[in-house]
Coordinates of C-alpha atoms in Angstrom, one line a residue:
Chain A
M1 CA -70.6 172.3 29.9
R2 CA -72.1 174.5 27.2
D3 CA -68.6 175.8 26.3
Y4 CA -67.8 172.2 25.5
G5 CA -70.7 172.2 23.0
K6 CA -69.1 175.2 21.3
S7 CA -65.8 173.4 20.9
I8 CA -67.4 170.5 19.1
E9 CA -69.4 172.9 17.0
E10 CA -66.1 174.6 16.1
A11 CA -64.4 171.4 15.2
V12 CA -67.2 170.3 12.9
K13 CA -67.2 173.8 11.3
V14 CA -63.5 173.4 10.5
D15 CA -63.9 169.9 9.2
P16 CA -67.5 168.8 8.5
F17 CA -66.4 165.1 8.5
V18 CA -64.3 165.2 11.7
L19 CA -66.7 162.9 13.5
A20 CA -67.2 160.5 10.5
P21 CA -64.9 157.8 11.9
L22 CA -67.3 157.3 14.8
K23 CA -70.1 156.3 12.3
L24 CA -72.7 158.1 14.3
H25 CA -76.4 158.3 13.7
Y26 CA -76.6 161.0 16.3
L27 CA -75.2 162.3 19.5
R28 CA -77.2 164.3 22.1
W29 CA -76.0 166.3 25.0
V30 CA -78.8 167.3 27.4
L31 CA -78.7 169.3 30.6
F32 CA -81.9 168.9 32.7
D33 CA -83.2 169.3 36.3
V34 CA -85.5 166.7 37.7
G35 CA -85.7 168.5 41.0
S36 CA -82.5 167.1 42.5
G37 CA -80.1 169.4 40.7
L38 CA -78.8 169.7 37.2
H39 CA -78.2 166.4 35.4
F40 CA -76.2 165.8 32.3
M41 CA -77.1 163.1 29.7
Y42 CA -74.9 162.0 26.9
Q43 CA -76.6 159.7 24.4
G44 CA -75.2 158.4 21.2
I45 CA -76.3 155.9 18.6
F46 CA -73.5 154.6 16.3
D47 CA -72.8 151.7 14.0
T48 CA -69.4 150.6 15.0
D49 CA -68.5 147.9 17.4
F50 CA -67.7 149.8 20.6
D51 CA -64.7 147.7 21.8
K52 CA -63.1 147.6 18.3
Y53 CA -63.3 151.3 17.6
I54 CA -62.6 152.8 21.0
E55 CA -59.0 153.5 20.1
D56 CA -60.2 155.5 17.1
A57 CA -62.7 157.3 19.3
V58 CA -60.1 158.2 22.0
A59 CA -57.8 159.6 19.3
L60 CA -60.7 161.6 18.0
F61 CA -61.7 162.8 21.5
N62 CA -58.2 164.2 21.8
K63 CA -58.3 165.9 18.5
T64 CA -61.7 167.5 18.8
G65 CA -61.9 168.3 22.5
I66 CA -64.8 165.9 23.0
S67 CA -62.8 164.4 25.8
T68 CA -63.2 167.4 28.1
V69 CA -66.7 166.5 29.0
F70 CA -65.7 163.0 30.1
M71 CA -62.7 164.3 32.0
N72 CA -65.0 166.1 34.4
L73 CA -66.8 162.9 35.3
E74 CA -66.3 161.1 38.6
G75 CA -64.3 158.0 38.2
W76 CA -63.0 158.8 34.7
P77 CA -59.7 157.0 34.4
E78 CA -56.8 159.4 34.8
D79 CA -54.7 157.5 32.4
W80 CA -57.5 157.4 29.8
K81 CA -55.2 158.6 26.9
T82 CA -53.1 155.4 27.1
N83 CA -55.4 153.0 28.9
V84 CA -58.1 152.0 26.5
T85 CA -59.2 149.1 28.6
A86 CA -60.0 151.4 31.5
V87 CA -62.0 153.7 29.1
I88 CA -64.0 150.7 27.9
S89 CA -64.7 149.6 31.4
F90 CA -65.8 153.1 32.4
F91 CA -68.3 153.3 29.6
R92 CA -69.5 149.8 30.2
E93 CA -69.9 150.4 33.9
H94 CA -71.8 153.7 33.4
Q95 CA -73.9 152.7 30.4
C96 CA -77.6 152.2 30.9
P97 CA -78.8 149.8 28.3
S98 CA -82.1 150.6 26.7
F99 CA -84.9 148.2 27.4
L100 CA -86.5 148.9 24.0
E101 CA -85.2 150.3 20.8
Y102 CA -86.9 151.1 17.5
G103 CA -85.4 152.0 14.2
E104 CA -87.4 153.4 11.3
Y105 CA -84.6 152.1 9.1
P106 CA -83.4 149.0 10.8
F107 CA -79.9 147.5 10.1
V108 CA -78.9 150.3 7.8
S109 CA -75.7 152.1 8.6
T110 CA -75.2 155.9 8.3
T111 CA -72.6 155.2 5.6
E112 CA -75.3 153.4 3.6
I113 CA -77.8 156.2 4.2
K114 CA -75.2 158.8 3.1
K115 CA -74.4 156.8 0.0
A116 CA -78.2 156.5 -0.8
L117 CA -78.6 160.2 -0.6
K118 CA -75.6 160.8 -2.8
L119 CA -77.1 158.4 -5.3
K120 CA -80.4 160.1 -5.2
A121 CA -78.8 163.5 -5.8
A122 CA -76.7 162.1 -8.7
F123 CA -79.8 160.5 -10.2
S124 CA -81.8 163.7 -9.8
N125 CA -79.0 165.6 -11.4
M126 CA -78.9 163.2 -14.3
L127 CA -82.6 163.6 -14.9
D128 CA -82.3 167.4 -14.9
Q129 CA -79.5 167.2 -17.5
M130 CA -81.5 164.9 -19.7
Q131 CA -84.3 167.4 -20.2
Chain B
M1 CA -32.9 154.7 19.5
L2 CA -33.8 151.0 19.0
E3 CA -31.7 148.7 21.1
L4 CA -30.9 146.4 18.2
D5 CA -28.5 144.3 20.3
D6 CA -31.4 143.5 22.6
I7 CA -34.0 142.8 20.0
Q8 CA -34.4 139.4 18.3
H9 CA -33.8 139.8 14.6
F10 CA -37.2 138.2 13.6
L11 CA -39.2 141.3 13.1
I12 CA -36.4 143.6 12.0
A13 CA -35.1 141.7 9.0
R14 CA -35.2 138.4 7.3
P15 CA -32.0 136.3 7.2
P16 CA -31.2 135.0 3.7
A17 CA -32.9 131.6 4.4
L18 CA -34.8 129.5 1.9
A19 CA -35.9 127.0 4.5
A20 CA -37.0 127.0 8.1
R21 CA -38.5 124.7 10.7
Y22 CA -40.9 125.6 13.4
E23 CA -40.8 123.5 16.5
F24 CA -43.5 123.7 19.1
L25 CA -42.4 122.8 22.6
S26 CA -44.0 121.9 25.9
F27 CA -42.2 122.3 29.2
R28 CA -42.8 119.7 32.0
S29 CA -40.5 121.4 34.4
A30 CA -39.4 125.0 35.0
E31 CA -35.8 124.1 35.7
G32 CA -35.6 121.9 32.6
A33 CA -37.1 124.7 30.5
Q34 CA -34.7 127.3 31.9
D35 CA -31.7 125.1 31.3
W36 CA -32.9 124.5 27.7
L37 CA -33.2 128.2 27.2
A38 CA -29.8 129.0 28.8
G39 CA -28.1 126.5 26.5
I40 CA -29.7 127.8 23.3
L41 CA -29.5 131.5 24.1
A42 CA -26.2 132.1 22.3
K43 CA -27.8 130.9 19.0
V44 CA -30.6 133.5 19.1
G45 CA -30.1 136.0 16.3
T46 CA -30.1 139.7 17.3
A47 CA -31.4 142.5 15.1
Q48 CA -27.9 144.0 15.2
A49 CA -26.3 140.9 13.8
V50 CA -28.8 140.3 11.0
G51 CA -27.7 143.3 9.0
S52 CA -24.0 142.6 9.4
S53 CA -23.2 139.0 9.1
Q54 CA -23.6 136.0 6.8
L55 CA -26.2 133.3 7.5
D56 CA -24.7 131.0 10.1
S57 CA -26.0 128.8 12.7
K58 CA -27.1 131.7 14.9
W59 CA -30.5 132.1 13.4
V60 CA -32.7 130.8 16.1
T61 CA -35.9 132.7 17.1
I62 CA -37.6 131.9 20.4
A63 CA -41.1 133.0 21.6
F64 CA -43.4 131.8 24.4
T65 CA -47.1 131.5 25.0
W66 CA -48.5 132.9 28.2
N67 CA -48.7 129.3 29.5
G68 CA -45.1 128.9 28.5
L69 CA -44.0 131.9 30.6
K70 CA -45.9 130.4 33.5
A71 CA -44.3 127.0 32.9
L72 CA -40.9 128.7 32.9
G73 CA -41.6 130.0 36.4
V74 CA -42.7 133.6 35.8
D75 CA -44.5 134.7 39.0
D76 CA -48.2 135.4 39.2
E77 CA -47.9 139.1 39.5
S78 CA -45.9 139.4 36.4
L79 CA -48.1 136.9 34.5
A80 CA -51.2 139.0 35.4
S81 CA -49.5 142.1 34.0
F82 CA -49.7 140.7 30.4
P83 CA -52.8 141.8 28.4
E84 CA -55.9 139.7 28.6
E85 CA -55.9 138.5 25.0
F86 CA -52.4 137.2 25.4
R87 CA -53.2 135.5 28.7
Q88 CA -56.2 133.8 27.0
G89 CA -54.4 132.7 23.9
M90 CA -55.5 132.6 20.3
A91 CA -57.8 129.6 20.5
A92 CA -59.9 131.3 23.2
R93 CA -60.4 134.3 20.9
A94 CA -62.0 132.4 18.1
N95 CA -65.2 134.4 18.2
I96 CA -63.4 137.7 18.0
L97 CA -61.1 136.5 15.2
G98 CA -63.9 134.8 13.3
T99 CA -62.2 131.5 13.3
T100 CA -65.4 129.5 13.2
G101 CA -66.7 126.4 11.3
A102 CA -63.8 124.6 9.7
N103 CA -61.4 127.2 11.0
H104 CA -62.4 126.6 14.6
P105 CA -59.7 125.7 17.2
D106 CA -61.5 122.3 17.7
H107 CA -60.1 121.2 14.4
W108 CA -56.6 122.6 14.8
I109 CA -53.6 120.3 14.4
G110 CA -50.1 120.1 15.9
G111 CA -51.4 120.7 19.5
L112 CA -51.6 124.4 18.9
A113 CA -54.9 124.9 20.7
N114 CA -53.6 122.9 23.6
P115 CA -52.6 124.7 26.8
D116 CA -49.5 122.6 26.8
L117 CA -48.1 124.6 23.9
H118 CA -45.4 126.7 25.6
A119 CA -42.9 127.8 23.1
I120 CA -42.0 128.1 19.5
V121 CA -38.5 127.8 18.2
V122 CA -37.9 128.9 14.6
L123 CA -34.8 127.4 13.0
F124 CA -33.8 129.3 9.9
A125 CA -31.6 127.5 7.3
R126 CA -30.0 128.2 4.0
D127 CA -31.7 125.2 2.4
A128 CA -33.5 121.9 3.3
A129 CA -30.2 120.0 3.9
E130 CA -29.0 122.7 6.3
R131 CA -32.4 122.6 8.0
A132 CA -32.1 118.8 8.5
R133 CA -28.8 119.4 10.2
C134 CA -30.3 122.1 12.5
M135 CA -33.2 119.8 13.3
R136 CA -31.0 116.9 14.3
E137 CA -28.8 119.2 16.4
H138 CA -31.9 120.6 18.2
Q139 CA -33.4 117.2 18.6
Y140 CA -30.2 115.9 20.3
Y141 CA -30.1 119.0 22.5
I142 CA -33.7 118.6 23.6
S143 CA -33.2 115.0 24.4
R144 CA -30.6 116.1 27.0
C145 CA -33.0 118.7 28.6
E146 CA -35.2 117.1 31.1
G147 CA -38.9 118.1 30.9
V148 CA -38.7 119.7 27.4
E149 CA -40.8 117.9 24.8
L150 CA -41.5 118.5 21.1
L151 CA -45.2 118.9 20.7
S152 CA -45.2 119.2 16.9
S153 CA -43.2 120.8 14.1
L154 CA -43.6 122.3 10.6
D155 CA -41.0 122.4 7.8
L156 CA -41.1 125.4 5.6
E157 CA -39.5 126.0 2.2
A158 CA -39.6 128.8 -0.3
L159 CA -41.3 127.9 -3.6
P160 CA -39.4 128.1 -6.8
P161 CA -38.7 130.3 -8.7
F162 CA -36.7 131.8 -5.8
E163 CA -36.2 135.2 -7.5
Y164 CA -39.3 136.6 -5.7
A165 CA -41.4 135.5 -2.7
H166 CA -44.8 134.0 -3.6
E167 CA -47.3 131.6 -2.1
H168 CA -49.0 128.5 -3.5
F169 CA -51.7 130.3 -5.4
G170 CA -48.9 132.0 -7.3
Y171 CA -49.3 135.6 -6.0
R172 CA -46.2 137.6 -5.3
D173 CA -45.9 138.2 -1.6
R174 CA -44.2 140.6 0.9
L175 CA -45.0 143.7 -1.1
S176 CA -46.5 145.8 1.7
Q177 CA -44.4 145.9 4.9
P178 CA -44.4 148.8 7.3
V179 CA -41.1 150.6 7.7
I180 CA -40.0 151.2 11.3
D181 CA -38.9 154.7 12.2
E182 CA -35.3 155.1 13.3
T183 CA -34.1 152.1 11.3
G184 CA -32.9 154.4 8.6
V185 CA -34.9 152.5 5.9
E186 CA -36.8 154.8 3.5
P187 CA -40.4 153.7 2.9
T188 CA -41.1 153.0 -0.8
P189 CA -43.5 155.4 -2.5
G190 CA -47.1 154.8 -1.4
S191 CA -46.1 152.8 1.7
G192 CA -46.9 155.7 4.0
P193 CA -44.6 157.2 6.6
A194 CA -42.2 155.2 8.8
I195 CA -44.0 153.9 11.9
K196 CA -42.9 154.6 15.4
P197 CA -41.0 151.6 17.0
G198 CA -43.5 151.4 19.9
E199 CA -46.1 150.0 17.5
F200 CA -44.0 146.8 17.2
F201 CA -41.6 146.8 20.1
L202 CA -42.6 147.2 23.8
G203 CA -41.0 150.1 25.7
Y204 CA -40.7 152.6 22.9
T205 CA -42.8 155.7 21.8
D206 CA -45.7 154.6 19.7
E207 CA -48.0 156.7 17.4
E208 CA -50.0 157.9 20.4
G209 CA -47.1 158.8 22.7
E210 CA -45.1 157.3 25.5
P211 CA -45.6 153.6 26.2
A212 CA -47.9 152.7 29.0
G213 CA -49.3 149.7 30.8
L214 CA -46.4 147.4 29.8
P215 CA -46.0 143.9 31.3
Q216 CA -43.8 143.8 34.4
P217 CA -41.0 143.6 35.2
E218 CA -39.6 146.0 32.6
I219 CA -36.7 143.7 31.9
L220 CA -39.1 141.1 30.7
S221 CA -41.2 143.2 28.4
R222 CA -38.7 145.7 27.0
N223 CA -37.7 145.1 23.4
G224 CA -40.3 142.3 23.1
S225 CA -43.2 142.0 20.7
Y226 CA -46.3 139.9 20.4
L227 CA -46.6 137.4 17.6
A228 CA -49.9 136.0 16.2
Y229 CA -49.1 132.8 14.5
V230 CA -51.5 131.3 11.9
R231 CA -51.1 128.1 9.9
L232 CA -53.3 128.7 6.8
E233 CA -53.8 125.8 4.4
E234 CA -54.3 126.8 0.8
H235 CA -56.6 124.7 -1.3
V236 CA -54.8 125.1 -4.6
G237 CA -57.0 122.6 -6.5
A238 CA -60.2 124.3 -5.4
F239 CA -58.8 127.7 -6.2
R240 CA -57.7 126.8 -9.8
E241 CA -61.1 125.1 -10.3
F242 CA -62.8 128.3 -9.3
L243 CA -60.8 130.3 -11.8
R244 CA -61.7 127.8 -14.5
Q245 CA -65.4 128.1 -13.6
H246 CA -65.4 131.9 -13.8
G247 CA -63.1 132.4 -16.8
E248 CA -63.2 130.7 -20.2
T249 CA -59.8 132.0 -21.4
Q250 CA -56.5 132.2 -19.6
A251 CA -56.8 136.0 -19.6
Q252 CA -60.2 135.9 -18.0
Q253 CA -59.0 133.5 -15.3
E254 CA -56.0 135.8 -14.5
L255 CA -58.4 138.8 -14.2
I256 CA -60.6 136.9 -11.7
A257 CA -57.5 135.9 -9.8
A258 CA -56.4 139.6 -9.7
K259 CA -59.9 140.7 -8.7
L260 CA -59.8 138.4 -5.7
M261 CA -56.4 139.7 -4.6
G262 CA -56.4 143.3 -5.7
R263 CA -53.1 142.6 -7.5
W264 CA -52.1 140.5 -10.5
R265 CA -50.0 137.5 -9.6
S266 CA -46.9 139.4 -10.5
G267 CA -47.8 141.9 -7.7
A268 CA -48.9 144.6 -10.1
P269 CA -51.8 146.4 -8.4
L270 CA -55.1 146.7 -10.1
V271 CA -55.4 150.4 -9.2
L272 CA -52.3 151.1 -11.4
S273 CA -53.0 148.4 -14.0
P274 CA -56.7 147.6 -14.1
D275 CA -56.9 145.7 -17.4
K276 CA -53.8 143.7 -17.9
E277 CA -51.0 141.9 -16.1
D278 CA -47.8 144.0 -15.9
P279 CA -44.8 142.0 -14.4
E280 CA -42.5 144.9 -14.8
L281 CA -44.7 147.0 -12.6
G282 CA -45.1 144.1 -10.1
A283 CA -41.4 143.8 -9.7
D284 CA -40.7 147.5 -9.4
L285 CA -40.8 148.3 -5.7
Q286 CA -40.7 152.0 -6.4
R287 CA -44.0 151.8 -8.2
T288 CA -45.9 148.7 -7.1
N289 CA -47.0 150.2 -3.8
D290 CA -47.5 153.7 -5.0
F291 CA -51.3 154.0 -5.0
A292 CA -54.3 154.8 -2.9
Y293 CA -58.1 154.3 -3.3
A294 CA -60.1 157.4 -2.3
E295 CA -59.3 159.5 -5.3
K296 CA -58.2 156.9 -7.9
D297 CA -60.7 154.1 -7.4
P298 CA -63.4 155.0 -4.8
Y299 CA -66.0 152.5 -6.2
G300 CA -63.6 149.6 -6.8
Y301 CA -63.9 149.5 -10.6
A302 CA -60.2 148.6 -10.7
C303 CA -59.7 147.0 -7.3
P304 CA -62.9 145.5 -5.8
L305 CA -63.8 146.9 -2.3
G306 CA -63.8 143.3 -1.0
S307 CA -60.5 142.2 -2.5
H308 CA -57.8 140.9 -0.1
I309 CA -55.4 143.8 -0.3
R310 CA -58.1 146.4 -0.1
R311 CA -59.4 144.8 3.1
M312 CA -56.1 144.1 4.8
N313 CA -54.7 147.6 4.0
P314 CA -57.5 150.1 3.2
R315 CA -54.8 152.8 2.9
D316 CA -56.6 156.2 2.7
T317 CA -60.1 154.7 3.1
A318 CA -59.8 153.9 6.8
T319 CA -58.9 156.0 9.8
N320 CA -56.0 155.7 12.3
M321 CA -54.0 153.5 9.9
K322 CA -50.7 154.2 11.7
R323 CA -52.0 152.3 14.7
R324 CA -53.0 149.2 12.7
K325 CA -49.7 148.4 11.0
M326 CA -48.3 144.9 11.4
I327 CA -45.0 143.2 10.5
R328 CA -45.6 140.0 8.6
R329 CA -43.2 137.1 8.7
G330 CA -43.4 133.5 7.8
G331 CA -43.2 131.3 4.7
T332 CA -44.8 128.5 2.7
Y333 CA -45.0 124.9 3.6
G334 CA -46.0 121.7 1.7
P335 CA -45.2 120.6 -1.8
Q336 CA -45.9 122.9 -4.8
L337 CA -48.9 121.6 -6.9
P338 CA -47.7 121.8 -10.5
E339 CA -49.8 123.8 -12.9
G340 CA -52.4 121.6 -14.5
A341 CA -52.0 118.8 -11.9
P342 CA -55.1 117.6 -10.1
E343 CA -55.5 118.2 -6.4
D344 CA -53.3 115.7 -4.6
G345 CA -54.9 116.1 -1.1
K346 CA -51.6 117.1 0.5
E347 CA -51.5 119.9 2.9
R348 CA -49.8 123.1 1.7
G349 CA -50.1 126.7 2.7
I350 CA -48.5 129.6 4.5
A351 CA -47.4 129.6 8.1
A352 CA -47.3 133.3 9.0
F353 CA -46.6 135.5 12.0
I354 CA -48.0 138.9 12.6
G355 CA -45.7 141.0 14.8
C356 CA -47.2 143.9 16.8
A357 CA -47.3 145.7 20.1
S358 CA -51.0 145.1 20.7
L359 CA -52.7 141.9 19.5
V360 CA -56.1 143.6 20.0
R361 CA -55.5 146.9 18.3
Q362 CA -53.5 145.5 15.4
F363 CA -54.1 141.8 14.7
E364 CA -57.5 141.2 16.1
F365 CA -58.9 144.4 14.6
A366 CA -57.7 143.3 11.2
M367 CA -59.2 139.9 11.5
N368 CA -62.5 141.0 13.1
V369 CA -63.2 144.2 11.0
W370 CA -61.2 143.9 7.8
A371 CA -61.2 140.2 7.2
N372 CA -64.4 138.9 8.6
D373 CA -67.0 141.8 9.0
P374 CA -69.5 140.9 6.2
N375 CA -70.5 144.5 6.0
F376 CA -67.0 146.0 5.7
H377 CA -67.2 148.9 3.2
E378 CA -71.1 148.3 3.3
L379 CA -70.6 145.2 1.2
G380 CA -73.3 143.4 3.0
N381 CA -72.4 139.7 2.6
E382 CA -68.7 139.4 1.9
R383 CA -65.5 138.3 3.7
D384 CA -61.9 138.4 2.7
P385 CA -61.5 135.9 -0.1
F386 CA -58.3 134.5 1.3
V387 CA -58.1 135.1 5.1
G388 CA -61.8 135.5 5.9
T389 CA -63.7 132.5 7.1
Q390 CA -65.5 131.3 4.0
D391 CA -68.1 128.5 4.0
G392 CA -69.8 129.0 0.6
T393 CA -72.4 131.4 1.9
Y394 CA -70.6 134.7 1.2
D395 CA -70.3 136.6 -2.1
L396 CA -67.7 138.7 -3.9
T397 CA -68.8 141.8 -5.8
I398 CA -66.7 142.8 -8.8
P399 CA -67.7 146.4 -9.7
K400 CA -67.8 146.7 -13.5
R401 CA -69.4 149.0 -16.1
P402 CA -72.2 148.9 -17.1
I403 CA -73.3 146.0 -14.8
R404 CA -71.3 144.6 -11.9
K405 CA -70.4 141.0 -11.6
K406 CA -71.4 139.3 -8.4
I407 CA -70.1 135.9 -7.5
T408 CA -72.3 134.2 -5.0
G409 CA -71.3 131.4 -2.7
L410 CA -67.5 131.9 -2.8
P411 CA -65.8 128.6 -1.8
A412 CA -63.2 128.4 0.9
F413 CA -59.7 128.7 -0.7
T414 CA -58.0 128.4 2.7
T415 CA -58.5 126.7 6.1
V416 CA -56.9 127.8 9.4
R417 CA -55.2 124.7 10.7
G418 CA -53.8 126.2 13.8
G419 CA -52.6 129.3 15.5
A420 CA -51.2 130.8 18.7
Y421 CA -50.2 134.0 20.5
F422 CA -46.6 134.2 21.4
F423 CA -44.5 136.8 23.2
L424 CA -41.1 137.3 21.5
P425 CA -38.8 138.6 24.3
G426 CA -35.7 140.7 23.9
I427 CA -32.3 139.1 24.6
K428 CA -32.0 140.4 28.2
A429 CA -35.5 139.2 28.8
L430 CA -34.5 135.7 27.6
R431 CA -31.5 135.8 30.0
Y432 CA -33.8 136.9 32.8
L433 CA -36.1 134.0 32.1
T434 CA -33.2 131.5 32.5
A435 CA -32.5 132.7 36.0
L436 CA -36.1 133.1 37.4
G437 CA -35.7 130.5 40.1
E438 CA -32.6 132.1 41.6
R439 CA -34.5 135.4 41.9
S440 CA -37.5 133.9 43.8
H441 CA -35.4 131.3 45.7
T442 CA -37.8 128.6 44.8
R443 CA -35.4 126.7 42.7
G444 CA -33.8 123.6 44.2
A445 CA -30.1 123.3 44.7

């Protein structure tokens, strides 16, 4: 499982924007033991409409190797590469909806945040040059 | 290789027709429908013939809704193997497509939202007179086929001047079409690489690999495509009034018109000609598509981020573009509104088909994300000015130095008057459909 983390790290090192199409706020991979053996948790917050972008995601999974973690899961559709409907169903069936969510910056996408930071840097740069 | 002799010509090439007629049919009996199909089959144009012959009477195109396949007698197992969105039909997908408000299926005409819509027959003709002859011939033919009824029809005609294709607002059309791999056609500069046939025709390798999950039996799905049909009324009077409100001079009005589309009316793209119309560029197919956005115009100072062509084909500013290509067909209907004439209240517009192998991945994605997502490109409160659902509450931002121009409350220039999902079968599949009863032994004597 941890090897899989390395493969993603490597993919991001090669191309820092490799995951950009997923419009993620963050992804977390956690291994933990609550007394009944080792558990794995995958948690992601992203801006895109899940159903609409799942094809893009599957293509990206293939490219980066993110897929390997899912392929080891029970019930993961064997024809996942070509059967997007089955992948959507798998995620829908195994997803645990949150009962409460809080956002410090509500309704702002990561793209907007990245743009704002870029603007801040440009503005700061401009002020420096005006001295 | 593409089996051109088994593919209907419709998505491969356009016959040299200036007129057409769409007839929407309803089947009351499977036998009657099969007999009708058997009798007209010889007139269906194949992809192989389209490149080799003159326009003759063989330019009929036939496609079916899911309800139509059912009415023809396709068995339950086979019907269930078609994808969900096609089984449901376009009207049921209104929320996904964004066809709400005035565009909602409740207001559609021609019986297109009706489950009784079973088939479309496209009759291509050299001109209106030839079309009248085709219509009479088909009318007579239908009258002899029991249980086949004409639900509604639509007459189409190219708008003069005929030298180039354009729609009622006056924009040059058909500039951006995907090129299908293996057809030997070289994509024009900027049009991107040729696209694998499986993106448009069932049974072939697509951009992801081997085809999978195709409807069964294979003979029915192979060489077929899905068609999304949309009848889009164009409010020419309202459009011209809008241009007058936002531009004092003719030149200013033309600039606003170009900013809405992303191209000048000649087809010249704003990215290549940001300040002035350039008809020569518009007509030069080697140059008119040869541009992208990421490097040349990232902020939309030339071509606004929310303009029609930038939404419907984001080029290098979206991912996975090879899986989102669509083949566009169709034409204009209704009388031309002369320049300077007041709105006459007559319906005019474009009746278009989007051909693809996946309605969800290609057509619905474009409508949901590109046309109707108000936050596309982080715009916040905008929709496509022409194919997005507009109700006067959305804006259009035109990036400009030093201060941008923001038009609030963009009016609706178009209204969706109808639509449907069709399956366009191959020739062998059409033949298979004429003989269904014999296979399942349910057909009487």
